[in-house]
PDB file of C-alpha atoms in Angstrom:
ATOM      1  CA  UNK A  86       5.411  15.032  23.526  1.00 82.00           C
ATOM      2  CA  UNK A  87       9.345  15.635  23.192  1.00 82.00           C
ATOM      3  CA  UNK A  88       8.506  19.747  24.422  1.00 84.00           C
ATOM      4  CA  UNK A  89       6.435  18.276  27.466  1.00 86.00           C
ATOM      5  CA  UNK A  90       8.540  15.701  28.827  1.00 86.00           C
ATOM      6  CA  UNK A  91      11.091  15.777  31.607  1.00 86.00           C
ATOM      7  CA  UNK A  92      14.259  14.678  31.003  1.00 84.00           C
ATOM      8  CA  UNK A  93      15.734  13.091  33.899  1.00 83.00           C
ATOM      9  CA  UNK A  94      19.143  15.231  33.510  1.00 83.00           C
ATOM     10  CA  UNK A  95      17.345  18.316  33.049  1.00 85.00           C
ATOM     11  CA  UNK A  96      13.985  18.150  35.652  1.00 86.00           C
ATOM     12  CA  UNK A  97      14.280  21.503  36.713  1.00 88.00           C
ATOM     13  CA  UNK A  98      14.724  23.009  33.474  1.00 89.00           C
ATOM     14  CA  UNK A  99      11.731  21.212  31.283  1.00 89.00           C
ATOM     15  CA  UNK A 100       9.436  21.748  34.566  1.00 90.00           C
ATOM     16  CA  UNK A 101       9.938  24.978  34.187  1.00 91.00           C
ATOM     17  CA  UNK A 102       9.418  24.769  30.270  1.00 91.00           C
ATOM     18  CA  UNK A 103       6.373  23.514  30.765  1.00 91.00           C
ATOM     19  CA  UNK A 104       4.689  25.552  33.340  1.00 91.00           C
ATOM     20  CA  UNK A 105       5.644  28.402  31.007  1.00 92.00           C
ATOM     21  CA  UNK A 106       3.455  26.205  27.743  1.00 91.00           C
ATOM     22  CA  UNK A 107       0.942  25.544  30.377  1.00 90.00           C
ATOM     23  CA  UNK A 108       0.471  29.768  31.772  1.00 91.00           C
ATOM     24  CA  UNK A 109       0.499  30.783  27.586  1.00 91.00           C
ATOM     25  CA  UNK A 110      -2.166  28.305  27.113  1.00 90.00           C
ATOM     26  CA  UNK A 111      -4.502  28.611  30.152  1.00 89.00           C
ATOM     27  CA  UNK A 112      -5.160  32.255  28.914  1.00 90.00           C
ATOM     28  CA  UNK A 113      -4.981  31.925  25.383  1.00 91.00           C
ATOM     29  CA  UNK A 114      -8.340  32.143  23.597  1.00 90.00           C
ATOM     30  CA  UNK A 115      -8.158  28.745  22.211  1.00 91.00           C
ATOM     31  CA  UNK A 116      -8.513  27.471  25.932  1.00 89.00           C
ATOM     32  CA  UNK A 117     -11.693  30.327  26.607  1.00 88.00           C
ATOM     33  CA  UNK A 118     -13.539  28.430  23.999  1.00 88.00           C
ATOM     34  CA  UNK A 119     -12.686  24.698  25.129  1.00 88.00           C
ATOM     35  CA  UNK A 120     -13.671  25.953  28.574  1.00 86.00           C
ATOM     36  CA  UNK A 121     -16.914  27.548  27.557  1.00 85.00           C
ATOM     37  CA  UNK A 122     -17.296  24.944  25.495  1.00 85.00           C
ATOM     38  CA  UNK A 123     -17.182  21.905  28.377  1.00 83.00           C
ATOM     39  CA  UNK A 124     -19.097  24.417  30.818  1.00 81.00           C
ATOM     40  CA  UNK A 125     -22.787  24.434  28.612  1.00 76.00           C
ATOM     41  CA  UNK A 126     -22.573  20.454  27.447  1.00 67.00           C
ATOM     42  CA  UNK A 127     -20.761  19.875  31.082  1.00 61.00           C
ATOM     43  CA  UNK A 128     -24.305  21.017  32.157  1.00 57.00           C
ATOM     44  CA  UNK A 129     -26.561  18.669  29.931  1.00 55.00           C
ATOM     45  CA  UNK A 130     -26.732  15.725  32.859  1.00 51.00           C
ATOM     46  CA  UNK A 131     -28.815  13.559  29.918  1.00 49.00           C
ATOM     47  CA  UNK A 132     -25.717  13.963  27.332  1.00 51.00           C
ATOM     48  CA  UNK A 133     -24.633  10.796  25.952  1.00 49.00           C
ATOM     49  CA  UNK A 134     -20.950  10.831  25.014  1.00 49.00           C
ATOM     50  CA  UNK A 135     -20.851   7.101  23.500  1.00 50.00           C
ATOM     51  CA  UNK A 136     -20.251   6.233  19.666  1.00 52.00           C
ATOM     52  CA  UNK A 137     -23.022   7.345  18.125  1.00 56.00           C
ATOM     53  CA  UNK A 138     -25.640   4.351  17.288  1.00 59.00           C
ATOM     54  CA  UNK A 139     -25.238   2.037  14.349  1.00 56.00           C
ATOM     55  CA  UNK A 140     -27.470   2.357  11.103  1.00 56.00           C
ATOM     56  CA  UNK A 141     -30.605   0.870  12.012  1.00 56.00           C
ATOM     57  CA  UNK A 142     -30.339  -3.235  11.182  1.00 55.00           C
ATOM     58  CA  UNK A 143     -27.028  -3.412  10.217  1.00 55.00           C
ATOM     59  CA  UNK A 144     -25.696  -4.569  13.349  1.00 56.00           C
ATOM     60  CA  UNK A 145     -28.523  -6.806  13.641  1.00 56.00           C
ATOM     61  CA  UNK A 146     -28.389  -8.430  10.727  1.00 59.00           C
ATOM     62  CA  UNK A 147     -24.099  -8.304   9.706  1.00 63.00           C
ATOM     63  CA  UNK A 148     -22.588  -7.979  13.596  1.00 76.00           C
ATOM     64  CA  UNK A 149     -20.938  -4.619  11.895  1.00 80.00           C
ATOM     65  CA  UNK A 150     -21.429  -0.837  12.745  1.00 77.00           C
ATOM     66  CA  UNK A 151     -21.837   0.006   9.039  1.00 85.00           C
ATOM     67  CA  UNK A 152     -22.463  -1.246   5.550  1.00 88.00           C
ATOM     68  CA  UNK A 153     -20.513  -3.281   3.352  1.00 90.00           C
ATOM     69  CA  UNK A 154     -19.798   0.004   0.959  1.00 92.00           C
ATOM     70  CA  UNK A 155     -18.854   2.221   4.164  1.00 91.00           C
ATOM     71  CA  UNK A 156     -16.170  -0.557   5.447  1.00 91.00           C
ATOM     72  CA  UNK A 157     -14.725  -0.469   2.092  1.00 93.00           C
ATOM     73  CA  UNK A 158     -14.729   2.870   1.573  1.00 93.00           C
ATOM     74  CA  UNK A 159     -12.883   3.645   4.563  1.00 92.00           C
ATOM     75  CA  UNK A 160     -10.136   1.104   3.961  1.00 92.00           C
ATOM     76  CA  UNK A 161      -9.829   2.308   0.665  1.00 93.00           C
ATOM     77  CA  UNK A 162      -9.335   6.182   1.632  1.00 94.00           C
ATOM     78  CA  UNK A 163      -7.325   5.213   4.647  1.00 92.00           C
ATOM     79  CA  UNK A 164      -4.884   2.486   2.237  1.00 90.00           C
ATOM     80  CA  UNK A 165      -4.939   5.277  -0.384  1.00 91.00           C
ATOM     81  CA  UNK A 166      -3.629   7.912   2.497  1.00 91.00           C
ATOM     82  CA  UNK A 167      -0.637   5.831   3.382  1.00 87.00           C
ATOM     83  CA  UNK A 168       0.180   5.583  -0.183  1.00 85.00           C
ATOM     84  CA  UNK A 169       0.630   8.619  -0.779  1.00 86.00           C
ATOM     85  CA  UNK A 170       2.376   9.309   2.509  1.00 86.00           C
ATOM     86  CA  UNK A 171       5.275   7.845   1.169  1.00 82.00           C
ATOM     87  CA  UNK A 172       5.538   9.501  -2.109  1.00 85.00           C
ATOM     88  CA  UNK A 173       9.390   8.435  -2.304  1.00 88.00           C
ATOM     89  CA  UNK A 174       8.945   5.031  -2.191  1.00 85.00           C
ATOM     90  CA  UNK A 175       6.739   5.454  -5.409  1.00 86.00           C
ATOM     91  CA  UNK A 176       9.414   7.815  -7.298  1.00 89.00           C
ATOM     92  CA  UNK A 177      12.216   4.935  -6.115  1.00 90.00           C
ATOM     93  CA  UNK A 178      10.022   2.445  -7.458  1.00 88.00           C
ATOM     94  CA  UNK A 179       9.309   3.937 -10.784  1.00 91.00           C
ATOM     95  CA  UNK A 180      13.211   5.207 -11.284  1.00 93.00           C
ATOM     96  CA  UNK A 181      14.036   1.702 -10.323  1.00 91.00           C
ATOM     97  CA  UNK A 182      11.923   0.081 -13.472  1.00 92.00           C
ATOM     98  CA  UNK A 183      13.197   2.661 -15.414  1.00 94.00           C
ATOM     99  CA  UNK A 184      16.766   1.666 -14.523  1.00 95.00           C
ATOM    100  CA  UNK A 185      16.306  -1.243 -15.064  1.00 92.00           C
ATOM    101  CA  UNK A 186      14.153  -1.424 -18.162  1.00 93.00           C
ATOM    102  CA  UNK A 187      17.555   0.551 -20.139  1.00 94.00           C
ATOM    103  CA  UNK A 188      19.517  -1.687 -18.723  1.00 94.00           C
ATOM    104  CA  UNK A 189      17.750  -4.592 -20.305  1.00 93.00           C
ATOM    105  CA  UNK A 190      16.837  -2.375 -23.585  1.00 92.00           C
ATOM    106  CA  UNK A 191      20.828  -1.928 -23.894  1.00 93.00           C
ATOM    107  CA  UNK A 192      21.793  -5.640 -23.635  1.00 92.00           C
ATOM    108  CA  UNK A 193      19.520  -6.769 -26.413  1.00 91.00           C
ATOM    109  CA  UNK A 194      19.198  -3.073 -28.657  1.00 91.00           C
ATOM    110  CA  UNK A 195      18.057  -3.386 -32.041  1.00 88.00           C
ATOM    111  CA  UNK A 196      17.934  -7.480 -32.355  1.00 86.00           C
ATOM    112  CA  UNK A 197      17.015  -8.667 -35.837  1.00 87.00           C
ATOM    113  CA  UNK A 198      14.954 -11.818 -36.972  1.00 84.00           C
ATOM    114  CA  UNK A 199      17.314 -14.173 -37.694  1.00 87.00           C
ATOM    115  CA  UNK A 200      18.262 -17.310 -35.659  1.00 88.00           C
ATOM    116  CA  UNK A 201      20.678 -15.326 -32.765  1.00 89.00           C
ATOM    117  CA  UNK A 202      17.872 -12.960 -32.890  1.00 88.00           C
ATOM    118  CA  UNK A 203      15.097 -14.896 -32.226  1.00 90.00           C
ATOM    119  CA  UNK A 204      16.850 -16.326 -29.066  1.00 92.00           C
ATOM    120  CA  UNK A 205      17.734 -13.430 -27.798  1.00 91.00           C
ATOM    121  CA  UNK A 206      14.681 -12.132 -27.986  1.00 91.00           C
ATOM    122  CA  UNK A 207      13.541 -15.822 -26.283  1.00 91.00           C
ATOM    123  CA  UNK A 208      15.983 -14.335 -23.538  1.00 90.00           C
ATOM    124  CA  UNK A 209      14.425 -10.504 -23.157  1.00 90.00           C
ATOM    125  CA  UNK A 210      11.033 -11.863 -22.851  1.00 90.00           C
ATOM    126  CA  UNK A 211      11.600 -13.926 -20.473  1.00 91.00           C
ATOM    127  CA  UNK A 212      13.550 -11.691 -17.902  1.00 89.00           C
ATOM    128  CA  UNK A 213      10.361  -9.555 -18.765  1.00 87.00           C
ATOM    129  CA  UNK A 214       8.923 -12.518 -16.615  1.00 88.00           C
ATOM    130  CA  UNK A 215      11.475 -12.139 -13.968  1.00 89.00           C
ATOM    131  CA  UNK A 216      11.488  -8.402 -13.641  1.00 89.00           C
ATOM    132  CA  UNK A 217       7.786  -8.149 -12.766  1.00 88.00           C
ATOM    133  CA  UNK A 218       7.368 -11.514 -10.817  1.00 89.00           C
ATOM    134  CA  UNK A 219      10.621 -10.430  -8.727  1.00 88.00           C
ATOM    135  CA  UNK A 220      10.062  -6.837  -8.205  1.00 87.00           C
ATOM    136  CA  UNK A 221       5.965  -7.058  -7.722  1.00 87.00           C
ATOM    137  CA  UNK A 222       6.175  -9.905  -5.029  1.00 89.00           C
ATOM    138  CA  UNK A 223       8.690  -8.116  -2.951  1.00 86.00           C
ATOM    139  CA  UNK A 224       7.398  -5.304  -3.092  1.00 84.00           C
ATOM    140  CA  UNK A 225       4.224  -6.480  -1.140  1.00 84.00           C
ATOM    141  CA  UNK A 226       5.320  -9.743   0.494  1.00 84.00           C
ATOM    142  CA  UNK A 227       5.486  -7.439   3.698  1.00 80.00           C
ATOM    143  CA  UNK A 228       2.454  -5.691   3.414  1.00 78.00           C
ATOM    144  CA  UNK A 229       0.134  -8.111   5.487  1.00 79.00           C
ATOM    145  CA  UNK A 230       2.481  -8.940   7.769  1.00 78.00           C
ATOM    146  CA  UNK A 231       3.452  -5.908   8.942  1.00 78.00           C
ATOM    147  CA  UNK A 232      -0.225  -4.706   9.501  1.00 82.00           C
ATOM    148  CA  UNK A 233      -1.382  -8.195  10.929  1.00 81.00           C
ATOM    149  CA  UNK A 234      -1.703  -7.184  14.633  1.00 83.00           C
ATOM    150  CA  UNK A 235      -3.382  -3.793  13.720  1.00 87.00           C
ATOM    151  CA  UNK A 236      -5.677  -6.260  11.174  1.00 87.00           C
ATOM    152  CA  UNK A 237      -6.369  -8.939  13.950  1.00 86.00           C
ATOM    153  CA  UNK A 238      -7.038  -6.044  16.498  1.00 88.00           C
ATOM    154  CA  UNK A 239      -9.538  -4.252  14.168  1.00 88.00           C
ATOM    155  CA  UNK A 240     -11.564  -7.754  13.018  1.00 86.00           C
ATOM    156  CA  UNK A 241     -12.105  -8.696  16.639  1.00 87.00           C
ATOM    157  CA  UNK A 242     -13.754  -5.213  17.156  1.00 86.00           C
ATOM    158  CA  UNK A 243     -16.122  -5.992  14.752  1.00 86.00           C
ATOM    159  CA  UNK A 244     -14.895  -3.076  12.281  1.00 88.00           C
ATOM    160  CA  UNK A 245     -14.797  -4.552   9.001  1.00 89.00           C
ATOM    161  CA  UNK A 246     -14.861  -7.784   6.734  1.00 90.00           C
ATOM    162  CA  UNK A 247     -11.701  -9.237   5.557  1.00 89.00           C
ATOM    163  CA  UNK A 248     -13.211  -9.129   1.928  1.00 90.00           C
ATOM    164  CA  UNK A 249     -13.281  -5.099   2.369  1.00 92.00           C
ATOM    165  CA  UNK A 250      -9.743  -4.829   3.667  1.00 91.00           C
ATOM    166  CA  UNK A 251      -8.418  -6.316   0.876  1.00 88.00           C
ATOM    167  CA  UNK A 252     -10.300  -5.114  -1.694  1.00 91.00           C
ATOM    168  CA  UNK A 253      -9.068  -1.843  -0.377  1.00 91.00           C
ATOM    169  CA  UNK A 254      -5.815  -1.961   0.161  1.00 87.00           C
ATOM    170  CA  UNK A 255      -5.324  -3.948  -3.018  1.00 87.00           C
ATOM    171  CA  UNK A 256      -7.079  -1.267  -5.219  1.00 91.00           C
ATOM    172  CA  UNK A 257      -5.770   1.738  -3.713  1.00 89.00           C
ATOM    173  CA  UNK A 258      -1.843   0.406  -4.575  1.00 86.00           C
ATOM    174  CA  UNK A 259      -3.661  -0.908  -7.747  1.00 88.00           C
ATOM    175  CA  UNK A 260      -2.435   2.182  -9.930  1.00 90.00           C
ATOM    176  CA  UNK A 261       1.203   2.051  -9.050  1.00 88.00           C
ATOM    177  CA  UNK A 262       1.224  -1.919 -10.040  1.00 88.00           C
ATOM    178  CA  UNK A 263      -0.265  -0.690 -13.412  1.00 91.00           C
ATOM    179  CA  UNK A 264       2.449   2.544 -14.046  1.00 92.00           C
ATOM    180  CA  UNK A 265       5.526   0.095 -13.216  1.00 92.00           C
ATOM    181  CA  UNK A 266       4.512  -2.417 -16.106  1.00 93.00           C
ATOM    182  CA  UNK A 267       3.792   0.571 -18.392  1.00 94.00           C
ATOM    183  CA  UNK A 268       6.895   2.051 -17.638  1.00 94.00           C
ATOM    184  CA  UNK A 269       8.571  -1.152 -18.311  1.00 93.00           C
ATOM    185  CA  UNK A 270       7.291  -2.047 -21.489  1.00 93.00           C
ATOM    186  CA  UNK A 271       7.330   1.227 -22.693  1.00 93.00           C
ATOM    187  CA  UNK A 272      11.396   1.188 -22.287  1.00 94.00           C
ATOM    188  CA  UNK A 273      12.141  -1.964 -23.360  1.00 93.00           C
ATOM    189  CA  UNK A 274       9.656  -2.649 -26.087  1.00 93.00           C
ATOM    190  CA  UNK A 275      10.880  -0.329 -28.691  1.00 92.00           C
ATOM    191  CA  UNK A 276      14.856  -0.399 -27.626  1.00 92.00           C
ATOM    192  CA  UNK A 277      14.922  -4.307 -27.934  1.00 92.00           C
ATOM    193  CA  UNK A 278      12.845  -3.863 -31.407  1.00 89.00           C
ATOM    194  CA  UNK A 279      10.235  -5.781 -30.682  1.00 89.00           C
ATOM    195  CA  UNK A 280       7.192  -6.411 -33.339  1.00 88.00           C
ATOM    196  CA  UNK A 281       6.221  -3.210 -34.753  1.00 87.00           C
ATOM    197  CA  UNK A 282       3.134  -1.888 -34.485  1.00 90.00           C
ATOM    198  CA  UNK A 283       0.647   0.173 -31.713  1.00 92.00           C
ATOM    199  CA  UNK A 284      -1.341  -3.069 -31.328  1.00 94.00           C
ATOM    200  CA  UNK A 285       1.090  -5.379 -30.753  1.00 94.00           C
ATOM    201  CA  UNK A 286       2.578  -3.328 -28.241  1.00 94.00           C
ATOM    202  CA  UNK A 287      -0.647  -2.905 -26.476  1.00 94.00           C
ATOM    203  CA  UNK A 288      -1.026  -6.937 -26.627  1.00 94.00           C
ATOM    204  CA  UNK A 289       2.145  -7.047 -24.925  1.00 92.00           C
ATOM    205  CA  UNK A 290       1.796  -3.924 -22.100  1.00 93.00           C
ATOM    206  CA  UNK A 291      -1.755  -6.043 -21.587  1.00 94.00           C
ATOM    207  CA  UNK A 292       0.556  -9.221 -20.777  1.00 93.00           C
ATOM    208  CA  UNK A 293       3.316  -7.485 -18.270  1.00 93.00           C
ATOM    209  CA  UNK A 294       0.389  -5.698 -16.707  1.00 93.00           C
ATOM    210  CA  UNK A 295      -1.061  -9.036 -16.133  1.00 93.00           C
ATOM    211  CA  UNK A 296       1.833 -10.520 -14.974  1.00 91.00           C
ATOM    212  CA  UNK A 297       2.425  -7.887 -12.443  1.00 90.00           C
ATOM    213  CA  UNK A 298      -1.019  -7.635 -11.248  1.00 89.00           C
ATOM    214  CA  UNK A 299      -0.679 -11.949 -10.543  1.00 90.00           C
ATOM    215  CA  UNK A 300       2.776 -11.390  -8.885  1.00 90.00           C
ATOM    216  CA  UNK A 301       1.286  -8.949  -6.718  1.00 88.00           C
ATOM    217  CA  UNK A 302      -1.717 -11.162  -6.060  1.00 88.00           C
ATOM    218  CA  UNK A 303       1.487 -14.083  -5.156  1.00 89.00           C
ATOM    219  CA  UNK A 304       3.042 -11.902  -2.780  1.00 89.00           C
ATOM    220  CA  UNK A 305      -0.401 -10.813  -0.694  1.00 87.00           C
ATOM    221  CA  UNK A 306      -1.133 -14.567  -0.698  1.00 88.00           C
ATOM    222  CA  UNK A 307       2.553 -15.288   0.781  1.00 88.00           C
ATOM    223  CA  UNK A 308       2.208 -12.559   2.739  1.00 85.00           C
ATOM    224  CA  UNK A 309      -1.244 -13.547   4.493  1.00 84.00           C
ATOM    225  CA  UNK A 310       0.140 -16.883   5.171  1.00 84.00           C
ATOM    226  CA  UNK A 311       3.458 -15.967   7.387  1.00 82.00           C
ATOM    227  CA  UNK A 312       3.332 -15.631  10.507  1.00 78.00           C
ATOM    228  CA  UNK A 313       6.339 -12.531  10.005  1.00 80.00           C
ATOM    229  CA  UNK A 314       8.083 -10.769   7.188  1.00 83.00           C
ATOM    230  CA  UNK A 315      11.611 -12.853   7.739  1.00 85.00           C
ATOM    231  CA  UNK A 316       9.701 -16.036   7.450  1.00 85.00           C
ATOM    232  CA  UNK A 317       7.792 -14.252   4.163  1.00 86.00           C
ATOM    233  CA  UNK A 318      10.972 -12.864   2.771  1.00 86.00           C
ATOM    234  CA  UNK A 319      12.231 -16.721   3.371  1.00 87.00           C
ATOM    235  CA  UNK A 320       9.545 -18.472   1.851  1.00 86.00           C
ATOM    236  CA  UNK A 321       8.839 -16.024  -1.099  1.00 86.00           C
ATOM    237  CA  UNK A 322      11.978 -16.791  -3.714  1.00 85.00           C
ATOM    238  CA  UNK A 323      11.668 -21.060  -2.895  1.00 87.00           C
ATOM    239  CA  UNK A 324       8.120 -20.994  -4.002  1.00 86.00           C
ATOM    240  CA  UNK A 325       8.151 -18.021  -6.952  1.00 86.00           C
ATOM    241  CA  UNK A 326      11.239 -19.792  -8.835  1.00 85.00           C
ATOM    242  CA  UNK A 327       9.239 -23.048  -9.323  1.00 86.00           C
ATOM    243  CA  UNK A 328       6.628 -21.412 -11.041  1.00 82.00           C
ATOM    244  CA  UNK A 329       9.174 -19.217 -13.374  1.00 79.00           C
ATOM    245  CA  UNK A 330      10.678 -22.493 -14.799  1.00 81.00           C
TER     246      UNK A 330
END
């Protein structure tokens, strides 16, 4: 787009530009094979150049092009795409836990079971609450609201259910909200000195994960009911702190 516009200081020049783009690619063999191409179905008068037709009683029966498995599968491979799009907002993510998770591992290192102990350790667990309520709403409490009018757009067209979009989007950015947690625990947990033991750790990595996964859950459900992000981001801290005391 930027190569064939005209800039209105420069008409001459980018006119000129793009006569030159437009010479190279009337006799380049790309443009033979579009114009062969258009010339034998240009001459098919019967062609039919709509969507192709729906699966046969689908529409009938649901109002939707496709089946309840194809809608989801779409939004799922679509959600997953943009997820890994961004690829730096997962390594800032899991640096971030990481960060933080030594941070809170140095505070409370190597705490012992007597009476300071034990309330310190009160302490670490619960800004293990904090952490992943905080960081796990916030980090979706935009997502809906920022795809609403694309969402709204799409529904009225009849493309998918609501139950597929969600069930999409929420499982493709499901492994991410099960690394952070692991990351987390796996920091702290030891460095803090925790109960000993593989199984207790699991119990505990099975509780953060859960935590997470509910914050997350928090945020989508703040998120679907704002009308914007500013009046999510508002809203979100007033109605997670109740719930943390």
């Amino acid at each position: 787009v930027q190569m064939l516009a005209i800039a209105p200081t420069k008409e001459a020049e980018c006119r000129e530009t793009i006569k030159k783009i437009c010479d190279s690619f009337a006799v380049s063999p790309i443009a033979r094979e579009i114009l062969e191409t258009a010339t034998v179905t240009g001459g098919d008068k019967g062609a039919d150049y709509a969507l192709p037709p729906p699966m046969e009683g689908v529409v009938r029966q649901t109002g939707y092009r496709s089946s309840w498995w194809t809608q989801f599968h779409c939004i799922l491979w679509r959600s997953w795409l943009s997820v890994l799009k961004d690829p730096m907002l997962v390594k800032v993510r899991l640096l971030q836990t990481a960060m933080v998770a030594t941070l809170i591992g140095s505070i409370y290192f190597g705490q012992v079971l007597d009476q300071d102990g034990v309330m310190n350790i009160n302490g670490s667990l619960f800004l293990f609450l904090t952490n992943m309520t905080f960081q796990n709403v916030f980090a979706v409490i935009n997502v809906f609201s920022a795809e609403l009018p694309v969402f709204l757009r799409e529904k009225r067209s009849r493309l998918y259910r609501i139950d597929t979009y969600f069930l999409g989007k929420t499982i493709a950015e499901l492994p991410l909200f099960i690394t952070v947690p692991f990351v987390f625990t796996s920091i702290t947990y030891p460095m803090i000195g925790l109960k000993a033991g593989f199984t207790h750790y699991l119990t505990a990595l099975f509780i953060v994960t859960l935590v997470a996964n509910v914050s997350t859950s928090f945020g989508y459900l703040i998120s679907c009911a704002s009308s914007s992000i500013s009046v999510a981001l508002s809203v979100g801290p007033s109605v997670v702190i109740p719930f943390l005391i």
